XYZ file of C-alpha atoms in Angstrom:
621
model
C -70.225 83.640 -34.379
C -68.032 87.013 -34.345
C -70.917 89.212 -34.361
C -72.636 90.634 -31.537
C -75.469 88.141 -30.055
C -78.951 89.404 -30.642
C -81.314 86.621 -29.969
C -80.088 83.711 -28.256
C -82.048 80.166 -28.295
C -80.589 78.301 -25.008
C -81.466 74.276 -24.641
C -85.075 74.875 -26.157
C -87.886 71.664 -25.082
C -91.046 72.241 -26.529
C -93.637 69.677 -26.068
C -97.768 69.346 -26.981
C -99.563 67.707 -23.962
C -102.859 66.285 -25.192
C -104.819 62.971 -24.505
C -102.346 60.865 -25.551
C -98.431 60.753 -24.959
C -96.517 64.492 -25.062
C -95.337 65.447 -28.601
C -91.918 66.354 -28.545
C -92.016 68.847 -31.326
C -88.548 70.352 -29.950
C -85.810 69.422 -27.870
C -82.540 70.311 -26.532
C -82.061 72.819 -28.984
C -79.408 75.811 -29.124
C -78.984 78.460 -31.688
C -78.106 81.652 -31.846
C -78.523 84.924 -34.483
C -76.125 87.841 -34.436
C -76.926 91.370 -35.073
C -77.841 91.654 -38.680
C -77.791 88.616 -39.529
C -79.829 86.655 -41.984
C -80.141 83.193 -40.471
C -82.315 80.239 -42.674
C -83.735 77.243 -40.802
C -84.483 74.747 -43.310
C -85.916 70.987 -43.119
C -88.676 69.230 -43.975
C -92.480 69.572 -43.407
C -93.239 68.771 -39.419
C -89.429 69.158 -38.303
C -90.688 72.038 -35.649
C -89.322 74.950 -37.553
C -92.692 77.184 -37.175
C -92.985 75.767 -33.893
C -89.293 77.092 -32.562
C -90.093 80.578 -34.779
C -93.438 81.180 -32.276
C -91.609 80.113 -28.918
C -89.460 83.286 -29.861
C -92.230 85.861 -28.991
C -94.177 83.608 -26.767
C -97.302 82.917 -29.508
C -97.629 79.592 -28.542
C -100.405 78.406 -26.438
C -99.886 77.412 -23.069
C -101.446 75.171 -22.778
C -100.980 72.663 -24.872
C -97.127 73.460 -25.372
C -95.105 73.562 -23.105
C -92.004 75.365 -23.660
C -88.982 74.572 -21.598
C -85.385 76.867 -21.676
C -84.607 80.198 -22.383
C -84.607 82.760 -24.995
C -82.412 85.937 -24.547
C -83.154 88.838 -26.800
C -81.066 91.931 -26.317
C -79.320 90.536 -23.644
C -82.756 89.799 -21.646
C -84.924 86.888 -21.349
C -88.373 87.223 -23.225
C -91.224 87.844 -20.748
C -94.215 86.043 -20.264
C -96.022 88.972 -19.315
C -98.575 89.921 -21.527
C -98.297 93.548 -20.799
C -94.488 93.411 -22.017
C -94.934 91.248 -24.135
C -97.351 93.634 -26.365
C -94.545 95.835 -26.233
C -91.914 93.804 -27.609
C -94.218 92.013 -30.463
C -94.215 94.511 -33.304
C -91.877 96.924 -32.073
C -88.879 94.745 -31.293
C -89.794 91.247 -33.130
C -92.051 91.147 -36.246
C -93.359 88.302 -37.736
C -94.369 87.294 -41.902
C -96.428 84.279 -42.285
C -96.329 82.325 -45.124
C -100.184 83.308 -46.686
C -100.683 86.953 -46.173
C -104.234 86.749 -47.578
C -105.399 84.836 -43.614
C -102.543 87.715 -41.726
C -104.188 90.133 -43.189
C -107.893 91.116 -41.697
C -110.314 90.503 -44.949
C -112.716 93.398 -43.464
C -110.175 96.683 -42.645
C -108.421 98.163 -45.441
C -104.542 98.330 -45.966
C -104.605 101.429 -44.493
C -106.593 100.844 -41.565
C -104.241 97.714 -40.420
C -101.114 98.934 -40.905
C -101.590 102.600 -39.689
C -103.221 101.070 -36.472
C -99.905 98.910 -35.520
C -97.688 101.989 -36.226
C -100.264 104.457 -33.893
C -100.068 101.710 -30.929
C -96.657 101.282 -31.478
C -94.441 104.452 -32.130
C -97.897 107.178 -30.955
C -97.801 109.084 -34.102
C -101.272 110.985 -34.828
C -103.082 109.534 -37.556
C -101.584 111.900 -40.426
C -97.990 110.853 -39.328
C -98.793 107.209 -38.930
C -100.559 107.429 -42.836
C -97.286 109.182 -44.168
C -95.143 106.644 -42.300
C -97.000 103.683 -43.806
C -97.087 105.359 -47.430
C -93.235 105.774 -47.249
C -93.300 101.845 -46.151
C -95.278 100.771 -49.214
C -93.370 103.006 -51.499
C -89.784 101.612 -49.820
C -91.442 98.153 -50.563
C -91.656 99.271 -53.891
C -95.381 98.928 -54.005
C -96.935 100.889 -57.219
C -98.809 103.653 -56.575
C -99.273 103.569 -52.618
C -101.816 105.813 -52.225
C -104.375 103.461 -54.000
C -102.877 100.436 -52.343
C -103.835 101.976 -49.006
C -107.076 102.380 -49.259
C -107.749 98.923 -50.930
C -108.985 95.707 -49.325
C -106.006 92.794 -49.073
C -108.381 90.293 -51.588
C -107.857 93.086 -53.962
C -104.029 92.890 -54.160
C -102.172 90.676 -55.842
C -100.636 87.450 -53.280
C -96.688 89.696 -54.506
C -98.491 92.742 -53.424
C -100.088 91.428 -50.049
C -96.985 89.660 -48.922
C -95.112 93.372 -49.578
C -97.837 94.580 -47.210
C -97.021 92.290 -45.008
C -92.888 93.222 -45.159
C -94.289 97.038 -44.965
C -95.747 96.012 -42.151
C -93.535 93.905 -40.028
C -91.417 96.713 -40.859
C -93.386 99.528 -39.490
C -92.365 100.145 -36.082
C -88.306 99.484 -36.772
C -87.821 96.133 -35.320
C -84.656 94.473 -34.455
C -85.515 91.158 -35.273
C -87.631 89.586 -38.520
C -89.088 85.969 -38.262
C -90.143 85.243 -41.709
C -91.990 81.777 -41.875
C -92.374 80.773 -45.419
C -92.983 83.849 -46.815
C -92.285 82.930 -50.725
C -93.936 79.598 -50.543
C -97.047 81.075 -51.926
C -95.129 83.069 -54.759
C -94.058 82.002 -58.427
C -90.025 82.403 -59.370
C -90.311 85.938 -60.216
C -92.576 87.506 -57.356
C -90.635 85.139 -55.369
C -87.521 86.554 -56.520
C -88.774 90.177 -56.515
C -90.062 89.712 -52.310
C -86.824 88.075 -51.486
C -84.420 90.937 -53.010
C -86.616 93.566 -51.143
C -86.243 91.774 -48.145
C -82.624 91.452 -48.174
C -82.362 95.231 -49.478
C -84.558 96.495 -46.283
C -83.887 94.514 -43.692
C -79.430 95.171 -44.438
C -79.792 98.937 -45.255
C -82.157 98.835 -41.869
C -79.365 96.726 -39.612
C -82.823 93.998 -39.207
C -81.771 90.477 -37.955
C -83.770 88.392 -39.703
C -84.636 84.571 -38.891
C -86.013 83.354 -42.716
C -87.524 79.795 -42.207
C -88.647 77.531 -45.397
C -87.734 74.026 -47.006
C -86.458 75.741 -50.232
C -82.445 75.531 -49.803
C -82.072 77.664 -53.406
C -84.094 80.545 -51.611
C -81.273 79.921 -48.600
C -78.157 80.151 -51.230
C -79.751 83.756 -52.656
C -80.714 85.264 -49.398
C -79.269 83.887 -46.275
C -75.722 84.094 -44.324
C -75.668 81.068 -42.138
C -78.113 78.229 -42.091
C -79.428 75.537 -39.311
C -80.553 72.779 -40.522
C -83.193 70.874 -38.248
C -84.571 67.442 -37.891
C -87.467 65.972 -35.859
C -86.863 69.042 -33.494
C -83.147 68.907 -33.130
C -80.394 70.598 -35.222
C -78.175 68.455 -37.798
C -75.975 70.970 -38.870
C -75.312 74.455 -38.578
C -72.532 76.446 -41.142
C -71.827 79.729 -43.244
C -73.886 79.224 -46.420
C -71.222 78.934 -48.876
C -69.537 76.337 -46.330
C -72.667 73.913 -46.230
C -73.246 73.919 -49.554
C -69.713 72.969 -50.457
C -69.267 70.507 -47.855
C -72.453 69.541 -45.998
C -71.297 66.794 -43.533
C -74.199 65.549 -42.204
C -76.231 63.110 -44.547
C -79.489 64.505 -43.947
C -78.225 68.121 -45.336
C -76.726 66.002 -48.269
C -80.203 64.075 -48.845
C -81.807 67.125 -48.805
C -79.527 68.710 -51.738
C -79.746 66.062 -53.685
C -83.502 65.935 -53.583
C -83.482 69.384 -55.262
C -84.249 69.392 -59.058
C -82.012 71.779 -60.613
C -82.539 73.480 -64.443
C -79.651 72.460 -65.426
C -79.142 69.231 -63.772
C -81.095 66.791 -65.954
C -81.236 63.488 -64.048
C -83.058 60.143 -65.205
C -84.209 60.126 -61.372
C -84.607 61.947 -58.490
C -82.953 60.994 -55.087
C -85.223 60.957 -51.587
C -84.669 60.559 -48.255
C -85.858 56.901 -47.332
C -88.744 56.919 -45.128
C -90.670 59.640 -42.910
C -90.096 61.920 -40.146
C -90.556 59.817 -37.628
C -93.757 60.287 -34.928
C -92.604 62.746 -32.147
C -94.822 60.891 -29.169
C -92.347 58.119 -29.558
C -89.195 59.295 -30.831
C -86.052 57.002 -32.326
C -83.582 56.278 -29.261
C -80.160 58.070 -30.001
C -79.811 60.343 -32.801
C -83.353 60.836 -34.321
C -82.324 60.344 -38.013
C -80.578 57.197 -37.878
C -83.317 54.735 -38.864
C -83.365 56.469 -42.229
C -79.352 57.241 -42.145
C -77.436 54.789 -44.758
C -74.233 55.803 -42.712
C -75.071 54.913 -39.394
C -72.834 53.082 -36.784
C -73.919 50.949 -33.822
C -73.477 53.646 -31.241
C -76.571 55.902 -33.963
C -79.180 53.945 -31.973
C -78.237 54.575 -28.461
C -76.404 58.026 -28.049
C -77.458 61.037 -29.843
C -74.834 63.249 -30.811
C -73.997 66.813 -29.827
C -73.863 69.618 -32.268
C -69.753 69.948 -32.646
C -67.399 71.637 -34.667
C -67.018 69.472 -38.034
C -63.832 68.359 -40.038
C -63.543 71.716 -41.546
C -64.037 73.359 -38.023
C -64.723 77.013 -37.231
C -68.401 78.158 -37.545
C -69.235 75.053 -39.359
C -71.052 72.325 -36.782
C -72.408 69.101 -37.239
C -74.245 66.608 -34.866
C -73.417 63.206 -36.212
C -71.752 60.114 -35.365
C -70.077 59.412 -39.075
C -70.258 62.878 -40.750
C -69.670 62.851 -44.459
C -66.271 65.312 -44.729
C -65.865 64.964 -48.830
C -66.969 68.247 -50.827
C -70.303 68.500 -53.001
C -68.992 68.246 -56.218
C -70.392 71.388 -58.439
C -71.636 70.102 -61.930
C -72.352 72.150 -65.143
C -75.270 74.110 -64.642
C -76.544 74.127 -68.364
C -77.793 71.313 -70.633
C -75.352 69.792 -73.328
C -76.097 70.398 -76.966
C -75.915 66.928 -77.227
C -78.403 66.711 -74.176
C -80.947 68.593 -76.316
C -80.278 67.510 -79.618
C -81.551 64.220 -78.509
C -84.674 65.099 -76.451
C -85.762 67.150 -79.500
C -85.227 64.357 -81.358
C -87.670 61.925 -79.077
C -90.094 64.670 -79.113
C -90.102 64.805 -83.010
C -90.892 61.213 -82.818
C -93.421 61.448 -80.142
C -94.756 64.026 -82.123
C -94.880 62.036 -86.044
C -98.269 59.756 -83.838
C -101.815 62.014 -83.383
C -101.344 63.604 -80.502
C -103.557 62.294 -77.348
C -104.597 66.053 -77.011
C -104.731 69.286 -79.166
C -105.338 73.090 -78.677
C -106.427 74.816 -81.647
C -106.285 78.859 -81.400
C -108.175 78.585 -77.614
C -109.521 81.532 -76.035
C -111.057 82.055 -72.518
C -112.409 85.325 -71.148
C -113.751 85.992 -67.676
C -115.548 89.145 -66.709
C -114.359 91.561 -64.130
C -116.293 93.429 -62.005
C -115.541 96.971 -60.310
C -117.454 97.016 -56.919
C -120.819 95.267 -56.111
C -122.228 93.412 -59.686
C -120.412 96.359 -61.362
C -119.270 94.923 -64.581
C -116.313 96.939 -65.746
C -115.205 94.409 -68.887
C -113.589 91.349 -69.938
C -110.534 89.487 -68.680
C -108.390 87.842 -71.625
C -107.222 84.741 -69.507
C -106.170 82.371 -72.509
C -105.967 83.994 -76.252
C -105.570 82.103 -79.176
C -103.607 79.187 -77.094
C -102.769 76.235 -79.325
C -100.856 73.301 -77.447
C -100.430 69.379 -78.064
C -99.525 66.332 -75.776
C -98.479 63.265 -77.625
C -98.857 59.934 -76.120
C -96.881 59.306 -73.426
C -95.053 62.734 -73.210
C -95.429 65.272 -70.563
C -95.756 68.962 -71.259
C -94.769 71.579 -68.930
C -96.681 74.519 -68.746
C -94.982 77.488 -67.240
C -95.481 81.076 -66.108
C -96.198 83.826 -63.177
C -99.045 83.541 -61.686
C -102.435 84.721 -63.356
C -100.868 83.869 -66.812
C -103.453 81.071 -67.207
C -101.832 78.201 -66.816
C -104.625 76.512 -64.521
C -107.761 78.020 -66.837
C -105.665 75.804 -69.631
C -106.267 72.917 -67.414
C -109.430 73.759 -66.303
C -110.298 74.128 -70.514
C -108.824 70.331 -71.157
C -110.662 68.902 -67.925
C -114.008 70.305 -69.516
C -114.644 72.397 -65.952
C -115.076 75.735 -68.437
C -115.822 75.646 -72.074
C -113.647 77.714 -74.756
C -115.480 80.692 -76.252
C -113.007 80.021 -79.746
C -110.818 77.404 -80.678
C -111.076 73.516 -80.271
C -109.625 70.968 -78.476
C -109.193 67.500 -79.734
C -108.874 64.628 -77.622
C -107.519 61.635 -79.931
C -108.340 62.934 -82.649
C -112.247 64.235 -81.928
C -113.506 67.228 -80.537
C -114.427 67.607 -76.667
C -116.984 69.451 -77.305
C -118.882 67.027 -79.465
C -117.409 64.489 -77.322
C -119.024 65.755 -74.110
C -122.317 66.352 -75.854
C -122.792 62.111 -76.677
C -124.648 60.415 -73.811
C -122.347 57.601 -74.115
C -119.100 59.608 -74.154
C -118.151 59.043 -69.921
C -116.108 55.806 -69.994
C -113.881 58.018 -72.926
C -114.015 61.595 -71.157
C -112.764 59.429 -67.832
C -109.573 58.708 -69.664
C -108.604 62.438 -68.773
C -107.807 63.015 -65.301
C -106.618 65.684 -62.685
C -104.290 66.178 -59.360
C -104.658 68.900 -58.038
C -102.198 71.574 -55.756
C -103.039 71.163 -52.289
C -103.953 67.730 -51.806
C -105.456 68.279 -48.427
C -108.920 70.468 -49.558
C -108.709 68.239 -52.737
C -109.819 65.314 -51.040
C -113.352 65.035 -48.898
C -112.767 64.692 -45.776
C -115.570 62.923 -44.794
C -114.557 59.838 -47.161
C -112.460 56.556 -46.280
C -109.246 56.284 -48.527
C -111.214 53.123 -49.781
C -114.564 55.653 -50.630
C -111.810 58.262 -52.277
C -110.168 56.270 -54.720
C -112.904 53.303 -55.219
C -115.684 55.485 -55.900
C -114.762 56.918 -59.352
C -115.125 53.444 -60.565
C -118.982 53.630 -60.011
C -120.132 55.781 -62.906
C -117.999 54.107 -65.605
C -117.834 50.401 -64.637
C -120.086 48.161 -63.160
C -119.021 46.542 -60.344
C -119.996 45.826 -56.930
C -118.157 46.869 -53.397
C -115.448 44.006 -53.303
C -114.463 44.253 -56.539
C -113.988 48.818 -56.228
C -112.126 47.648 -52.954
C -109.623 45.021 -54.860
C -109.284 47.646 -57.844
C -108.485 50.593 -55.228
C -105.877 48.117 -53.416
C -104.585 47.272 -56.427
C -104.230 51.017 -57.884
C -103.074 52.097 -53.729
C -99.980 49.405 -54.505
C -99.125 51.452 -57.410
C -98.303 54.782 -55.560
C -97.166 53.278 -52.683
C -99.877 52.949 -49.770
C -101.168 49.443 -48.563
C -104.479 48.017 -47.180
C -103.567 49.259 -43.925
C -104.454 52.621 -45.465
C -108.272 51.811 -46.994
C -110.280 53.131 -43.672
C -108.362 56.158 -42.844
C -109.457 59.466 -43.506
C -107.365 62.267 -45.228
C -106.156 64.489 -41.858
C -104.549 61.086 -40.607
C -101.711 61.315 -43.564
C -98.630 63.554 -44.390
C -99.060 65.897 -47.076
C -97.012 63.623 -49.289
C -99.120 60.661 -48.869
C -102.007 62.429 -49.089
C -101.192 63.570 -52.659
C -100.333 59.638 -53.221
C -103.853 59.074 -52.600
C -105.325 61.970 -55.228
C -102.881 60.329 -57.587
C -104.156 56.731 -56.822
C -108.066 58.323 -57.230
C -106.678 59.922 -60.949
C -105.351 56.647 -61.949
C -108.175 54.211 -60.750
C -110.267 54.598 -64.319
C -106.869 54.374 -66.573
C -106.485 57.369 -67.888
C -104.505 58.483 -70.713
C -103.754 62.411 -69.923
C -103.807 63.524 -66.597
C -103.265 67.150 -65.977
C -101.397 68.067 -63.026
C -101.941 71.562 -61.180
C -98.694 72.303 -59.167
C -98.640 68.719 -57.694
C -95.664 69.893 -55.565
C -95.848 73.254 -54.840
C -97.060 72.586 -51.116
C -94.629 69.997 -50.690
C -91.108 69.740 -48.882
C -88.061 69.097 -50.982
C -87.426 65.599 -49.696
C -91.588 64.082 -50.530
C -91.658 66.479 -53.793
C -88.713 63.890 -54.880
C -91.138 61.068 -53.924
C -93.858 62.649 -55.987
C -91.868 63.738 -59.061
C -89.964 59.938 -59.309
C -93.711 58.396 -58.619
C -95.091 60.458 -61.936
C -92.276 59.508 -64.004
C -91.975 55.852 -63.320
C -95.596 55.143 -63.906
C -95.647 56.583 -66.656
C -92.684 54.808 -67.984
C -94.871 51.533 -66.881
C -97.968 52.523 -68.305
C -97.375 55.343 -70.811
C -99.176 58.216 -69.190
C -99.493 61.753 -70.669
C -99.316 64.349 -68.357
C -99.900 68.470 -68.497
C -97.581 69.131 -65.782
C -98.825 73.256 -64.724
C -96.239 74.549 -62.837
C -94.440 77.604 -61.785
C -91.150 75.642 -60.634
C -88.688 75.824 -64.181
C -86.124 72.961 -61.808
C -89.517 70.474 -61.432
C -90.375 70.893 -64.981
C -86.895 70.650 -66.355
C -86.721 66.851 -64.528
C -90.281 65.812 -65.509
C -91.371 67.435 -68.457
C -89.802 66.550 -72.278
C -91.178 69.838 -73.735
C -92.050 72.771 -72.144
C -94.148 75.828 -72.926
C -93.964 79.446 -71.409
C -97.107 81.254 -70.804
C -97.630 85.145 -70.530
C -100.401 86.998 -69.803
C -102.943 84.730 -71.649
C -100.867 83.626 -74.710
C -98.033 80.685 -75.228
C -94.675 82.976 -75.922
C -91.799 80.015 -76.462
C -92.506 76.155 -76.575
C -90.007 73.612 -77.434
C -88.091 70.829 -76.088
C -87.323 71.232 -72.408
C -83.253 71.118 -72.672
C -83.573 73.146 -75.925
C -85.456 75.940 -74.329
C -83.815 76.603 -71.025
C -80.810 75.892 -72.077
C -80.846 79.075 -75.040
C -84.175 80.531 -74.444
C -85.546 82.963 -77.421
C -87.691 84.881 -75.731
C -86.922 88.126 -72.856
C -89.814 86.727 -70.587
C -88.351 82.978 -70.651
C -85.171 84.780 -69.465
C -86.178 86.683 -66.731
C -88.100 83.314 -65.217
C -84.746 81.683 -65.546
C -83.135 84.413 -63.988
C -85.515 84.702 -61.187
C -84.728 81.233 -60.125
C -83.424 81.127 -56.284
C -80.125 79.327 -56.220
C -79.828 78.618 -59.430
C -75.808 78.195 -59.093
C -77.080 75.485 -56.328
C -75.165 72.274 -56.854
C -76.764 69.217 -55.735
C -74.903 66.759 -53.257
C -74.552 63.231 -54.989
C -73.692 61.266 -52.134
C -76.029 58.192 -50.936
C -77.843 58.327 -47.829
């Protein structure tokens, strides 16, 4: 680097001690960010990114972690004394999480939070810490500040808590930003909004900012350099534009290709083989190899050291048998001849009765002002009409709030329409739902849901999980659930080894395997997935997305695939409809409608897409 050092990460060890053997969560890691600089550390789920973030400002507990090395900010090594240490968290380092709604104290007001950092911080009187913190909110471009400071955070918006959350890492002028996943949360166009305020503040302030997340498109809009880290160590480190051109390493280049772009249609998704691998024990030599299609002999003894690559300078790679050739770019819009043909399959799909219809749906919700205050009604789907045919899967798209879940919710029978019908094959849910003998047919429609880990019981055995939905429908007895759940485990790629394990003791990827399995055990015919992916790395969201489309190329599956990600839906979805405050505004076949959308709203979603000029690496692992 050619700017001036202001944080400086030298030989890093960070390990958990517990009962067992020491987790090695980091180790013998170096890194450095200049003087306003935006830096992104990227990798998958469990790689130690959060981990190395907290070791910056000493928020790790000690113990269990033990943190080894040194970290130099502004030319001095952070202090472990608490008294100091107050001093420099919030004034000179600030911190975003990635879910302001548990940052944020649920009892104080806006106000009260942020003006009590500021009055600790910079000793302004109350009146001059209120003014500084409505000048934040109104530089975050927060409407109507004023109101926003006196509110409670579960009264904002998760766009408008997260810009209370900038506001207030803000406050007190830091030097440095850690920002840990702070658009995870967000659909594409809050996502977008947060991430151009935080690259307009934190450059026009001179803020050195360390962004962490999985999502390399967010890197490409926002970031300068990039690390990329692995089972604690660091793979690669380059200029953005460098890495993305020519990543050398082959877990960057798995990594890009695992990214679904809009206008990259491909019949399937690439993933990196296997899992991080379990940091009590780690590989000998470099700690990717055993999932590394180009390693050597000398992989599994020596690890490398992070070097200058073939194209030299700042760009660095620690690998045995770095990949040197470029990443190709590709087209980054559909073919006509691309959509003429998937609207011709849908018009095909579409001649059969669909497996499900909406007729002119409506759902309201009522909205109270303060303490069983009803103030009115809340419009959250009007005069919706939708259909699935067999075998197809329709994306549903929009902002958050739009109603894409309540849609869902409507076809899973959790809420009833007040207007409009919905037809299942043909017959109406609601009479459906109303015959006593109408379960084995109402089981044919299944969910899976966002966060697979509060989705599951906890309490249950993956055997107790996935066999039990099989009691009210069929009867059969406790070896024969147990042969059916095997048999349905095979399917999504878990193995009897798996039946008497409870949810915490699997990855978040296997985990939504298993509320996949529990959808598919009573052979259903629509299943309605809820942002599958949306808490999932880039590397086991590949894994899920190729899972859902090759079963149901096996077994003809219809899916409602909800989603706020237009790159997911444009690989798994044939048609696609865009949602808006309540109503359905454009619907069509998927190539046909991002490639020329008709309406202003389906352009500003495409536009708000991070990285959308992102072109994926093709090269094998």
């Amino acid at each position: 680097m050619t700017a001036e050092i202001l944080l400086s990460l030298e030989d890093i060890g960070i390990k958990f001690e517990t009962y067992g053997p020491p987790n090695r969560v980091v180790e013998n890691l170096s890194l450095t960010v200049g003087r306003g600089e935006i830096l992104g550390l990227v990798g998958e789920s469990g790689c130690g990114k959060s981990v190395l973030a907290r070791s910056v400002s000493r928020l790790l507990p000690s113990p269990p972690a033990r943190v080894s090395g040194r970290v130099v900010f502004q030319g001095q090594e952070v202090p472990n004394d608490p008294k100091r240490l107050r001093a420099l968290r919030g004034r000179s380092i600030s911190m975003i999480f990635q879910e302001p709604m548990t940052s944020l104290n649920p009892v104080f007001t806006v106000g009260r939070q942020m003006g009590e950092v500021v009055r600790l911080h910079t000793g302004l009187n109350r009146p001059a810490a209120k003014k500084h913190c409505l000048e934040l909110l109104a530089a975050v471009k927060m409407p109507d500040p004023e109101t926003v400071f006196a509110k409670y955070p579960h009264e904002l918006s998760g766009g408008q808590r997260q810009r209370v959350m900038i506001a207030l890492a803000l406050s007190c002028g830091p030097a440095l930003l850690i920002a840990d996943e702070p658009t995870t949360a967000l659909d594409v166009t809050v996502q977008s909004q947060v991430l151009n305020l935080l690259n307009d503040l934190t450059r026009a302030r001179g803020v050195s900012t360390l962004f962490i997340t999985h999502d390399l498109g967010v890197v490409a809009q926002l970031c300068d350099r990039v690390a990329v880290m692995y089972a604690g160590q660091l793979m690669e480190v380059a200029p953005v534009a460098e890495l993305f051109a020519a990543p050398a390493h082959p877990y960057t280049r798995g990594l890009l290709a695992a990214i679904p772009t809009i206008a990259d249609p491909r019949a399937s998704l690439p993933s990196i083989p296997g899992q991080v691998p379990d940091l009590t024990d780690p590989p000998a030599g470099c700690r990717f190899h055993p999932r590394c299609g180009r390693r050597l002999d000398i992989c599994g003894r020596e690890a490398p050291r992070l070097s200058a690559g073939a194209a030299g300078g700042e760009h660095q790679v620690a690998c045995h048998n770095p990949d040197p050739a470029p990443n190709p770019a590709r087209a980054m819009r559909p073919s006509e001849a691309e959509a003429t043909t998937a609207a011709a399959g849908r018009d095909r799909a579409r001649a059969e009765t669909p497996i499900i219809r909406l007729e002119g749906v409506r759902k309201t919700f009522s909205v109270a002002g303060g303490l069983f205050k009803r103030k009115g009604r809340l419009k959250a789907v009007d005069q919706v009409s939708l259909e699935i045919a067999a075998g197809e899967t329709l994306g549903l798209v929009g902002e958050s709030g739009c109603g894409k879940t309540t849609v869902g919710n409507l076809i899973l029978r959790l809420w009833s329409p007040e207007a409009g019908r919905i037809f299942f094959k043909g017959r109406d849910l609601a009479d459906l739902t109303r015959q006593k003998d109408s379960a084995p047919e109402l089981a044919k429609i299944q969910a899976v849901f966002q966060d697979p880990q509060s989705s599951l019981d906890p309490r249950l055995t993956v055997e107790r999980i996935v066999g039990d939905p099989l009691r009210p429908y069929w009867k059969l007895d406790r070896a024969q659930r147990r042969e059916r759940a095997l048999e349905i485990l095979g399917e999504v790629g878990l193995g009897p080894e798996h039946l008497a394990r409870y949810p915490h003791e699997f990855s978040g990827g296997q985990r939504q395997r298993i509320g996949l399995a529990r959808a598919l055990v009573v052979r259903p015919e629509l299943i309605v997935c809820d942002e599958p992916t949306s808490a999932l790395d880039v590397s086991v969201q590949a894994q899920i997305l190729r899972l859902i489309k090759d079963l149901q190329a096996r077994y003809g599956y219809a899916y409602l695939f909800i989603s706020h990600n237009l790159a997911v839906v444009r690989y798994v979805a044939s048609h696609v409809a865009v949602m808006y405050q309540g109503r359905i505004v454009e619907q069509g076949p998927t190539a046909q409608v991002l490639a020329d959308p008709q309406h202003d709203y389906t352009r500003e979603l495409l536009a708000a897409v991070p990285g959308s000029n992102l072109p994926p690496s093709r090269s094998s692992l």
